[in-house]
Coordinates of C-alpha atoms in Angstrom, one line a residue:
M1 CA -18.0 34.5 -44.5
S2 CA -20.3 37.4 -44.0
G3 CA -19.0 40.4 -43.2
I4 CA -16.8 43.2 -43.6
L5 CA -13.2 43.1 -45.9
L6 CA -10.4 45.7 -45.7
V7 CA -8.0 45.5 -48.6
D8 CA -4.9 48.2 -49.7
K9 CA -5.4 48.5 -53.1
P10 CA -2.7 48.5 -55.0
G11 CA -1.7 50.8 -58.1
G12 CA -3.0 50.0 -61.4
M13 CA -5.6 47.5 -60.5
T14 CA -9.6 48.8 -60.8
S15 CA -11.5 48.6 -58.0
H16 CA -13.8 46.3 -60.0
D17 CA -10.5 43.9 -60.7
V18 CA -10.2 43.6 -56.8
V19 CA -13.7 42.6 -56.6
A20 CA -12.9 40.0 -58.7
R21 CA -10.3 38.3 -57.2
A22 CA -11.7 38.9 -53.6
R23 CA -15.0 37.1 -55.1
R24 CA -11.9 34.3 -56.1
A25 CA -10.5 34.2 -52.6
L26 CA -13.5 33.7 -50.5
G27 CA -15.7 31.4 -53.5
T28 CA -18.7 33.9 -52.7
R29 CA -20.1 35.8 -55.6
K30 CA -21.6 38.6 -53.4
I31 CA -19.2 41.0 -52.9
G32 CA -19.8 45.0 -53.2
H33 CA -17.4 48.1 -52.9
A34 CA -18.1 51.1 -51.1
G35 CA -16.5 53.9 -52.5
T36 CA -14.5 53.1 -56.0
L37 CA -10.3 54.0 -56.2
D38 CA -9.4 55.1 -59.6
P39 CA -6.5 52.8 -61.2
M40 CA -3.7 55.0 -60.3
A41 CA -4.7 55.4 -56.6
T42 CA -3.7 52.7 -53.6
G43 CA -4.7 52.4 -50.0
L44 CA -8.4 51.6 -48.5
L45 CA -11.0 49.8 -50.0
V46 CA -13.7 48.3 -48.0
L47 CA -15.7 45.6 -49.1
G48 CA -19.2 44.0 -48.0
V49 CA -19.1 39.5 -48.2
D50 CA -22.4 37.7 -48.4
G51 CA -24.9 39.8 -46.1
A52 CA -23.1 42.0 -44.9
T53 CA -23.5 44.0 -48.2
R54 CA -26.0 45.4 -46.7
L55 CA -24.1 47.5 -43.9
L56 CA -22.0 49.4 -47.6
T57 CA -24.3 52.1 -48.3
F58 CA -24.1 53.0 -44.8
I59 CA -20.0 53.2 -44.8
V60 CA -19.4 54.7 -48.7
G61 CA -21.0 58.2 -47.4
L62 CA -18.4 58.4 -44.3
D63 CA -15.5 61.2 -45.0
K64 CA -12.2 59.7 -45.7
T65 CA -8.5 61.1 -45.1
Y66 CA -6.0 61.2 -48.5
E67 CA -2.4 61.4 -48.5
A68 CA -1.7 62.6 -52.3
T69 CA 1.2 64.3 -54.0
I70 CA -0.2 67.7 -56.5
R71 CA 2.2 68.9 -59.2
L72 CA 1.8 72.4 -59.9
G73 CA 2.6 74.1 -62.9
V74 CA 1.2 71.2 -65.6
S75 CA -2.2 70.4 -66.3
T76 CA -4.3 67.2 -68.0
D77 CA -6.8 66.7 -69.3
S78 CA -7.9 64.3 -66.7
D79 CA -6.6 66.5 -63.6
D80 CA -4.5 63.4 -62.7
A81 CA -1.2 61.7 -64.6
D82 CA -3.0 59.6 -66.2
G83 CA -3.8 61.9 -68.5
Q84 CA -2.9 63.7 -71.5
V85 CA -0.3 67.1 -70.8
T86 CA -2.9 70.5 -71.7
A87 CA -0.9 73.0 -70.5
T88 CA 2.4 73.9 -69.1
T89 CA 3.9 77.2 -67.3
D90 CA 7.0 78.3 -65.3
A91 CA 6.4 77.7 -61.0
A92 CA 9.4 78.8 -60.5
H93 CA 8.4 82.5 -59.1
M94 CA 6.1 80.1 -56.5
T95 CA 6.2 80.5 -52.7
S96 CA 5.3 78.6 -49.4
E97 CA 2.9 80.8 -48.8
Q98 CA 1.7 81.8 -51.8
I99 CA 0.7 78.2 -52.1
R100 CA -0.9 78.0 -48.5
A101 CA -2.4 80.6 -49.3
A102 CA -4.3 80.0 -52.3
I103 CA -5.1 76.1 -50.4
A104 CA -7.2 78.4 -47.6
P105 CA -10.3 79.1 -49.8
L106 CA -10.4 75.3 -50.5
T107 CA -11.6 74.1 -46.7
G108 CA -14.5 73.6 -44.9
R109 CA -17.6 73.7 -47.4
I110 CA -17.2 74.6 -50.9
S111 CA -18.7 74.0 -54.3
Q112 CA -16.2 72.6 -56.3
V113 CA -17.3 70.8 -59.7
P114 CA -15.3 67.3 -60.3
S115 CA -13.2 66.0 -62.9
T116 CA -14.3 65.4 -66.2
V117 CA -12.8 62.3 -66.3
S118 CA -15.3 60.4 -63.1
A119 CA -17.4 57.9 -62.6
I120 CA -20.5 60.2 -62.1
K121 CA -23.7 59.8 -64.4
V122 CA -24.3 62.5 -66.3
G123 CA -27.3 61.2 -69.0
G124 CA -26.8 57.0 -67.8
R125 CA -23.6 57.6 -69.2
R126 CA -20.2 58.1 -67.3
A127 CA -19.3 61.3 -67.4
Y128 CA -15.3 59.4 -68.2
D129 CA -16.9 57.1 -70.9
L130 CA -18.4 60.4 -72.1
A131 CA -15.5 62.2 -72.1
R132 CA -13.0 59.5 -73.9
A133 CA -16.0 59.5 -76.8
G134 CA -14.8 62.6 -77.3
E135 CA -18.0 63.9 -76.2
E136 CA -18.5 67.5 -74.2
V137 CA -18.9 67.2 -70.4
E138 CA -20.0 69.2 -67.9
L139 CA -20.3 68.6 -64.8
K140 CA -22.6 70.2 -61.8
A141 CA -21.2 71.7 -58.4
R142 CA -21.9 70.2 -55.6
E143 CA -20.8 70.9 -51.5
V144 CA -18.2 68.9 -49.9
T145 CA -16.4 69.9 -46.7
V146 CA -12.6 70.1 -46.7
S147 CA -11.8 69.6 -43.3
R148 CA -8.2 69.5 -43.3
F149 CA -5.5 70.3 -46.9
D150 CA -2.0 70.5 -45.1
V151 CA 1.1 70.1 -47.2
L152 CA 3.5 67.6 -45.8
A153 CA 6.6 68.7 -47.8
E154 CA 7.5 71.2 -50.8
R155 CA 9.8 70.0 -53.8
T156 CA 11.0 72.3 -57.1
S157 CA 12.6 70.8 -60.0
T158 CA 14.0 72.1 -63.0
G159 CA 13.3 69.7 -67.2
S160 CA 16.4 69.7 -68.7
V161 CA 14.8 69.9 -71.8
T162 CA 12.0 73.0 -71.5
G163 CA 13.8 74.4 -68.6
M164 CA 10.9 74.8 -66.8
T165 CA 10.1 74.2 -62.9
T166 CA 7.3 72.2 -61.3
V167 CA 6.5 72.6 -57.6
D168 CA 5.2 69.0 -56.2
L169 CA 3.4 69.8 -53.2
D170 CA 2.2 66.5 -50.8
V171 CA 0.1 66.9 -49.1
V172 CA -2.6 65.2 -45.9
V173 CA -6.8 65.9 -46.7
D174 CA -9.8 65.5 -44.4
C175 CA -13.1 65.1 -46.3
S176 CA -16.9 64.7 -47.1
S177 CA -17.6 61.7 -49.2
G178 CA -18.0 62.9 -52.7
T179 CA -14.6 65.2 -52.8
Y180 CA -12.8 65.1 -55.9
I181 CA -8.6 65.8 -54.3
R182 CA -8.4 65.6 -58.4
A183 CA -10.2 68.9 -58.3
L184 CA -8.3 70.3 -55.6
A185 CA -5.3 69.4 -57.5
R186 CA -6.8 71.3 -60.9
D187 CA -8.0 74.4 -58.8
L188 CA -4.6 75.2 -55.9
G189 CA -3.3 75.4 -59.7
A190 CA -6.1 77.3 -61.6
S191 CA -6.0 79.8 -58.3
L192 CA -2.1 79.9 -58.5
G193 CA -2.0 81.0 -62.4
V194 CA 0.6 77.7 -63.5
G195 CA -2.1 74.8 -63.7
G196 CA -2.0 72.0 -61.6
H197 CA -2.7 68.2 -61.5
L198 CA -2.2 64.6 -59.0
T199 CA 0.6 63.0 -59.1
A200 CA -0.4 60.3 -56.7
L201 CA -3.1 59.6 -54.3
R202 CA -3.5 57.6 -51.3
R203 CA -7.0 56.3 -49.7
T204 CA -6.0 55.6 -46.2
R205 CA -8.9 55.9 -43.5
I206 CA -13.0 55.7 -43.9
G207 CA -14.6 56.7 -41.5
P208 CA -13.2 54.1 -38.5
F209 CA -11.3 51.9 -41.2
D210 CA -8.2 52.4 -41.6
V211 CA -5.6 51.2 -44.2
A212 CA -3.4 49.7 -41.3
G213 CA -5.6 47.4 -40.7
A214 CA -5.9 46.2 -44.2
A215 CA -5.1 42.5 -46.2
S216 CA -2.6 42.9 -49.3
I217 CA -4.7 41.7 -52.1
D218 CA -1.9 38.7 -52.1
D219 CA -3.7 37.6 -48.9
L220 CA -7.8 37.5 -49.5
A221 CA -8.1 34.0 -48.5
S222 CA -6.4 34.6 -45.3
A223 CA -7.3 38.0 -44.5
L224 CA -9.4 39.0 -41.5
V225 CA -13.3 39.0 -42.1
E226 CA -14.1 42.3 -39.7
S227 CA -18.2 40.6 -38.7
P228 CA -21.5 42.7 -39.6
A229 CA -22.3 43.2 -35.9
D230 CA -18.6 44.9 -34.8
V231 CA -19.2 46.8 -38.4
A232 CA -22.3 48.1 -37.9
S233 CA -21.2 49.0 -34.1
A234 CA -18.0 51.0 -35.1
V235 CA -20.2 53.0 -37.8
L236 CA -23.2 53.6 -36.3
G237 CA -23.0 53.1 -31.9
R238 CA -24.3 49.5 -30.3
L239 CA -28.3 48.7 -28.5
D240 CA -27.3 45.6 -27.4
V241 CA -30.8 43.9 -27.2
T242 CA -32.2 40.8 -25.3
A243 CA -33.9 37.6 -27.3
D244 CA -36.9 38.9 -27.4
E245 CA -36.4 42.1 -28.5
A246 CA -34.8 40.5 -31.3
R247 CA -37.3 38.4 -32.3
D248 CA -39.8 41.7 -32.8
L249 CA -37.0 44.0 -34.7
R250 CA -36.8 40.7 -37.2
H251 CA -41.0 40.2 -37.1
G252 CA -41.2 44.1 -38.0
K253 CA -42.2 45.2 -34.8
R254 CA -40.8 48.1 -32.6
L255 CA -39.4 48.8 -29.7
T256 CA -42.0 51.1 -27.5
G257 CA -40.3 53.6 -25.6
A258 CA -36.4 52.5 -26.6
G259 CA -35.7 55.8 -28.5
E260 CA -34.1 57.2 -25.6
R261 CA -31.5 53.9 -24.7
I262 CA -29.4 55.2 -28.1
P263 CA -28.0 58.6 -28.4
G264 CA -28.5 59.1 -32.8
K265 CA -31.0 58.4 -35.0
T266 CA -29.6 55.2 -35.4
A267 CA -28.0 52.2 -34.4
A268 CA -26.5 48.7 -34.6
A269 CA -29.2 46.3 -32.8
V270 CA -26.7 43.0 -31.5
D271 CA -28.6 40.2 -29.7
P272 CA -26.8 38.8 -26.6
D273 CA -25.2 35.8 -29.0
G274 CA -23.4 39.1 -30.8
T275 CA -25.2 38.9 -33.6
L276 CA -26.4 41.6 -36.0
V277 CA -29.9 41.6 -35.9
G278 CA -30.1 44.5 -37.5
I279 CA -30.6 48.3 -37.7
V280 CA -32.9 49.9 -35.4
E281 CA -34.0 54.1 -36.3
R282 CA -35.7 56.8 -33.8
R283 CA -39.4 56.5 -34.4
G284 CA -40.9 59.1 -31.9
A285 CA -40.4 57.5 -28.9
D286 CA -39.9 53.9 -29.7
L287 CA -37.8 51.8 -32.0
K288 CA -37.6 50.3 -35.5
S289 CA -35.8 48.3 -38.2
A290 CA -34.9 49.3 -40.7
M291 CA -32.3 47.4 -42.0
N292 CA -32.5 43.5 -40.7
M293 CA -30.0 41.0 -41.8
P294 CA -30.7 38.0 -43.6
E295 CA -32.1 35.1 -41.8
E296 CA -29.2 33.1 -42.2
H297 CA -27.1 35.4 -40.6
A298 CA -29.3 35.5 -37.5
P299 CA -29.2 32.5 -34.8

Protein backbone atom coordinates (compact mmCIF):
# COMPACT_ATOMS: atom_id res chain seq x y z
CA MET A 1 0.00 0.00 0.00
CA SER A 2 3.02 2.30 0.29
CA GLY A 3 2.79 5.06 -2.31
CA ILE A 4 1.27 8.38 -3.28
CA LEU A 5 -2.47 8.99 -3.40
CA LEU A 6 -3.96 11.94 -5.29
CA VAL A 7 -7.21 13.25 -3.82
CA ASP A 8 -9.64 15.86 -5.15
CA LYS A 9 -10.50 17.66 -1.92
CA PRO A 10 -14.07 19.00 -1.72
CA GLY A 11 -14.91 22.36 -0.21
CA GLY A 12 -15.76 22.57 3.47
CA MET A 13 -13.15 20.02 4.58
CA THR A 14 -9.73 20.70 6.04
CA SER A 15 -6.68 18.89 4.70
CA HIS A 16 -6.50 17.10 8.06
CA ASP A 17 -10.09 15.89 7.53
CA VAL A 18 -9.02 14.32 4.24
CA VAL A 19 -6.03 12.63 5.88
CA ALA A 20 -8.31 11.22 8.59
CA ARG A 21 -10.70 9.83 5.96
CA ALA A 22 -7.80 8.26 4.08
CA ARG A 23 -6.45 6.64 7.25
CA ARG A 24 -9.79 4.95 7.84
CA ALA A 25 -10.24 3.96 4.20
CA LEU A 26 -6.75 2.49 3.80
CA GLY A 27 -6.37 1.08 7.30
CA THR A 28 -3.13 2.83 8.23
CA ARG A 29 -2.19 5.70 10.51
CA LYS A 30 0.93 6.63 8.56
CA ILE A 31 -0.44 9.15 6.06
CA GLY A 32 0.66 12.72 5.48
CA HIS A 33 0.02 15.40 2.87
CA ALA A 34 2.14 17.72 0.73
CA GLY A 35 0.68 21.20 0.98
CA THR A 36 -2.39 22.33 2.91
CA LEU A 37 -5.59 23.53 1.23
CA ASP A 38 -7.92 25.89 3.11
CA PRO A 39 -11.41 24.53 3.91
CA MET A 40 -12.91 26.84 1.26
CA ALA A 41 -10.54 25.54 -1.42
CA THR A 42 -11.01 22.45 -3.55
CA GLY A 43 -8.71 20.40 -5.71
CA LEU A 44 -5.50 18.44 -5.64
CA LEU A 45 -4.15 17.16 -2.34
CA VAL A 46 -1.17 14.79 -2.52
CA LEU A 47 -1.08 12.15 0.23
CA GLY A 48 1.87 9.95 1.14
CA VAL A 49 0.97 6.48 2.43
CA ASP A 50 3.19 4.45 4.79
CA GLY A 51 6.86 4.51 3.73
CA ALA A 52 6.15 6.91 0.86
CA THR A 53 5.51 9.72 3.35
CA ARG A 54 9.29 10.23 3.04
CA LEU A 55 8.74 11.42 -0.53
CA LEU A 56 6.44 14.28 0.50
CA THR A 57 9.44 16.51 1.27
CA PHE A 58 10.34 16.37 -2.45
CA ILE A 59 6.77 17.18 -3.53
CA VAL A 60 5.76 20.00 -1.21
CA GLY A 61 8.12 22.49 -2.86
CA LEU A 62 6.99 21.88 -6.45
CA ASP A 63 5.32 24.57 -8.56
CA LYS A 64 1.53 24.67 -8.52
CA THR A 65 -1.42 25.75 -10.66
CA TYR A 66 -4.61 27.27 -9.28
CA GLU A 67 -7.92 28.35 -10.76
CA ALA A 68 -9.53 31.12 -8.73
CA THR A 69 -12.18 33.83 -8.66
CA ILE A 70 -11.21 37.27 -7.38
CA ARG A 71 -13.88 39.81 -6.39
CA LEU A 72 -12.85 43.44 -6.77
CA GLY A 73 -14.70 46.04 -4.71
CA VAL A 74 -14.84 44.13 -1.40
CA SER A 75 -12.08 43.52 1.16
CA THR A 76 -12.23 40.96 4.00
CA ASP A 77 -10.08 40.40 7.07
CA SER A 78 -8.96 36.98 5.77
CA ASP A 79 -8.57 38.01 2.12
CA ASP A 80 -11.14 35.37 1.17
CA ALA A 81 -14.87 34.75 1.35
CA ASP A 82 -14.65 33.07 4.77
CA GLY A 83 -13.67 36.35 6.43
CA GLN A 84 -15.58 39.40 7.60
CA VAL A 85 -16.06 42.29 5.18
CA THR A 86 -13.85 45.21 6.17
CA ALA A 87 -14.46 47.63 3.29
CA THR A 88 -16.51 48.05 0.12
CA THR A 89 -15.76 50.34 -2.82
CA ASP A 90 -17.71 50.75 -6.03
CA ALA A 91 -15.72 49.12 -8.86
CA ALA A 92 -18.00 50.19 -11.70
CA HIS A 93 -15.25 52.33 -13.22
CA MET A 94 -12.78 49.46 -13.52
CA THR A 95 -11.76 48.61 -17.09
CA SER A 96 -10.18 45.43 -18.43
CA GLU A 97 -7.10 47.43 -19.41
CA GLN A 98 -6.69 48.78 -15.87
CA ILE A 99 -7.04 45.31 -14.38
CA ARG A 100 -4.47 43.77 -16.69
CA ALA A 101 -2.07 46.63 -16.09
CA ALA A 102 -2.37 46.05 -12.32
CA ILE A 103 -1.77 42.30 -12.74
CA ALA A 104 1.52 42.81 -14.58
CA PRO A 105 3.53 43.86 -11.44
CA LEU A 106 2.15 40.81 -9.64
CA THR A 107 3.85 38.41 -12.07
CA GLY A 108 7.43 37.21 -12.20
CA ARG A 109 9.62 37.25 -9.10
CA ILE A 110 7.72 39.32 -6.54
CA SER A 111 7.79 40.13 -2.84
CA GLN A 112 4.57 39.04 -1.16
CA VAL A 113 3.27 39.46 2.38
CA PRO A 114 1.23 36.33 3.21
CA SER A 115 -2.37 36.64 4.36
CA THR A 116 -2.71 37.28 8.10
CA VAL A 117 -5.01 34.28 8.36
CA SER A 118 -2.42 31.75 7.23
CA ALA A 119 -0.74 28.65 8.63
CA ILE A 120 2.64 30.38 8.98
CA LYS A 121 4.05 30.08 12.49
CA VAL A 122 4.84 33.21 14.48
CA GLY A 123 6.62 32.52 17.76
CA GLY A 124 5.57 28.88 17.57
CA ARG A 125 1.88 29.62 16.95
CA ARG A 126 -0.09 29.63 13.70
CA ALA A 127 -0.83 33.11 12.35
CA TYR A 128 -4.52 32.29 11.98
CA ASP A 129 -4.75 31.28 15.65
CA LEU A 130 -3.20 34.57 16.68
CA ALA A 131 -5.50 36.55 14.39
CA ARG A 132 -8.60 34.78 15.66
CA ALA A 133 -7.51 35.48 19.23
CA GLY A 134 -7.49 39.19 18.40
CA GLU A 135 -3.72 39.50 18.53
CA GLU A 136 -1.88 41.68 16.04
CA VAL A 137 -0.03 39.65 13.44
CA GLU A 138 2.83 41.00 11.34
CA LEU A 139 4.18 38.64 8.72
CA LYS A 140 7.37 39.27 6.80
CA ALA A 141 7.35 39.56 3.03
CA ARG A 142 8.75 36.61 1.13
CA GLU A 143 10.03 36.13 -2.40
CA VAL A 144 7.75 34.04 -4.63
CA THR A 145 7.43 33.50 -8.37
CA VAL A 146 4.18 33.94 -10.30
CA SER A 147 4.92 32.66 -13.79
CA ARG A 148 1.34 32.98 -15.05
CA PHE A 149 -1.54 35.20 -13.91
CA ASP A 150 -4.16 35.20 -16.66
CA VAL A 151 -7.74 36.46 -16.61
CA LEU A 152 -10.08 33.90 -18.19
CA ALA A 153 -13.37 35.73 -17.66
CA GLU A 154 -14.67 38.99 -16.23
CA ARG A 155 -18.14 39.69 -14.78
CA THR A 156 -19.77 42.68 -13.11
CA SER A 157 -22.60 42.66 -10.58
CA THR A 158 -24.51 45.49 -8.93
CA GLY A 159 -26.05 45.03 -5.48
CA SER A 160 -29.80 45.61 -5.36
CA VAL A 161 -29.57 47.23 -1.92
CA THR A 162 -26.19 48.95 -1.94
CA GLY A 163 -26.16 49.88 -5.60
CA MET A 164 -22.43 49.17 -5.60
CA THR A 165 -20.76 47.30 -8.44
CA THR A 166 -18.25 44.51 -7.95
CA VAL A 167 -16.09 42.85 -10.58
CA ASP A 168 -15.43 39.10 -10.52
CA LEU A 169 -12.34 37.77 -12.29
CA ASP A 170 -11.88 34.10 -13.11
CA VAL A 171 -8.11 33.61 -13.22
CA VAL A 172 -5.50 30.88 -13.59
CA VAL A 173 -2.19 31.17 -11.74
CA ASP A 174 1.03 29.17 -12.11
CA CYS A 175 3.30 29.86 -9.15
CA SER A 176 6.06 28.66 -6.90
CA SER A 177 5.41 26.89 -3.64
CA GLY A 178 4.62 29.34 -0.84
CA THR A 179 2.59 31.72 -3.00
CA TYR A 180 -0.71 32.84 -1.46
CA ILE A 181 -3.45 33.33 -4.04
CA ARG A 182 -5.48 35.19 -1.38
CA ALA A 183 -2.62 37.67 -1.14
CA LEU A 184 -2.64 38.13 -4.91
CA ALA A 185 -6.37 38.95 -4.73
CA ARG A 186 -5.75 41.39 -1.87
CA ASP A 187 -2.82 43.09 -3.56
CA LEU A 188 -4.58 43.36 -6.91
CA GLY A 189 -7.58 45.03 -5.28
CA ALA A 190 -5.32 47.36 -3.30
CA SER A 191 -3.36 48.45 -6.37
CA LEU A 192 -6.64 49.27 -8.13
CA GLY A 193 -7.89 51.22 -5.10
CA VAL A 194 -11.07 49.16 -4.68
CA GLY A 195 -9.96 46.25 -2.50
CA GLY A 196 -10.31 42.59 -3.36
CA HIS A 197 -10.64 39.11 -1.97
CA LEU A 198 -10.83 35.50 -3.10
CA THR A 199 -14.26 33.92 -3.54
CA ALA A 200 -13.20 30.54 -5.02
CA LEU A 201 -9.96 28.56 -5.23
CA ARG A 202 -9.13 25.24 -6.86
CA ARG A 203 -5.68 23.66 -7.06
CA THR A 204 -5.34 21.75 -10.31
CA ARG A 205 -1.65 20.82 -10.40
CA ILE A 206 1.35 20.14 -8.18
CA GLY A 207 4.50 19.51 -10.22
CA PRO A 208 3.73 16.58 -12.57
CA PHE A 209 0.53 15.62 -10.72
CA ASP A 210 -2.84 16.78 -12.07
CA VAL A 211 -6.23 16.83 -10.37
CA ALA A 212 -7.66 14.97 -13.38
CA GLY A 213 -6.00 11.83 -12.00
CA ALA A 214 -7.20 12.34 -8.44
CA ALA A 215 -9.74 10.25 -6.55
CA SER A 216 -12.87 11.68 -4.97
CA ILE A 217 -13.20 11.71 -1.21
CA ASP A 218 -15.78 8.90 -1.40
CA ASP A 219 -13.55 6.59 -3.46
CA LEU A 220 -10.42 6.49 -1.30
CA ALA A 221 -10.70 2.79 -0.43
CA SER A 222 -10.54 1.79 -4.11
CA ALA A 223 -8.30 4.59 -5.34
CA LEU A 224 -5.07 3.90 -7.18
CA VAL A 225 -2.00 4.41 -5.01
CA GLU A 226 0.94 5.31 -7.25
CA SER A 227 4.13 3.41 -6.51
CA PRO A 228 7.02 5.20 -4.80
CA ALA A 229 9.28 4.38 -7.76
CA ASP A 230 6.92 5.96 -10.32
CA VAL A 231 6.33 9.03 -8.17
CA ALA A 232 9.96 9.67 -7.30
CA SER A 233 10.98 9.15 -10.93
CA ALA A 234 8.35 11.63 -12.13
CA VAL A 235 9.54 14.26 -9.66
CA LEU A 236 13.33 13.74 -9.67
CA GLY A 237 14.15 11.64 -12.70
CA ARG A 238 15.01 7.93 -12.70
CA LEU A 239 18.29 6.09 -12.26
CA ASP A 240 18.15 2.35 -12.92
CA VAL A 241 20.61 0.47 -10.73
CA THR A 242 21.76 -3.14 -10.63
CA ALA A 243 20.96 -5.44 -7.73
CA ASP A 244 24.54 -5.04 -6.47
CA GLU A 245 24.33 -1.24 -6.69
CA ALA A 246 20.98 -1.29 -4.89
CA ARG A 247 22.53 -3.33 -2.06
CA ASP A 248 25.48 -0.94 -1.83
CA LEU A 249 23.21 2.10 -1.64
CA ARG A 250 21.12 0.51 1.09
CA HIS A 251 24.31 -0.15 3.04
CA GLY A 252 25.41 3.47 2.74
CA LYS A 253 28.10 2.88 0.12
CA ARG A 254 28.80 5.28 -2.73
CA LEU A 255 28.52 4.42 -6.41
CA THR A 256 32.01 5.43 -7.47
CA GLY A 257 32.21 7.48 -10.67
CA ALA A 258 28.45 7.20 -11.28
CA GLY A 259 27.68 10.92 -10.96
CA GLU A 260 27.52 11.41 -14.71
CA ARG A 261 24.64 8.91 -14.94
CA ILE A 262 22.15 11.50 -13.68
CA PRO A 263 21.57 14.88 -15.36
CA GLY A 264 20.75 16.81 -12.20
CA LYS A 265 21.81 16.84 -8.58
CA THR A 266 19.42 14.10 -7.42
CA ALA A 267 17.49 11.16 -8.86
CA ALA A 268 15.33 8.22 -7.85
CA ALA A 269 17.33 4.98 -7.73
CA VAL A 270 15.20 2.03 -8.91
CA ASP A 271 16.34 -1.59 -8.72
CA PRO A 272 15.74 -4.30 -11.38
CA ASP A 273 12.48 -5.31 -9.68
CA GLY A 274 11.09 -1.78 -10.07
CA THR A 275 11.42 -1.05 -6.35
CA LEU A 276 12.49 2.39 -5.21
CA VAL A 277 15.79 1.99 -3.38
CA GLY A 278 15.92 5.65 -2.38
CA ILE A 279 17.01 9.07 -3.53
CA VAL A 280 20.62 9.50 -4.62
CA GLU A 281 22.60 12.72 -4.91
CA ARG A 282 25.85 13.73 -6.54
CA ARG A 283 28.93 13.86 -4.35
CA GLY A 284 31.68 14.99 -6.69
CA ALA A 285 31.98 12.27 -9.33
CA ASP A 286 30.12 9.75 -7.14
CA LEU A 287 26.52 9.06 -6.18
CA LYS A 288 25.48 8.62 -2.57
CA SER A 289 22.12 7.82 -1.00
CA ALA A 290 20.42 10.92 0.38
CA MET A 291 17.38 8.94 1.52
CA ASN A 292 16.73 5.21 1.61
CA MET A 293 13.27 3.72 1.58
CA PRO A 294 12.36 1.55 4.61
CA GLU A 295 13.60 -2.02 4.36
CA GLU A 296 10.07 -3.43 4.28
CA HIS A 297 9.65 -1.81 0.87
CA ALA A 298 12.82 -3.41 -0.45
CA PRO A 299 12.87 -6.87 -2.00
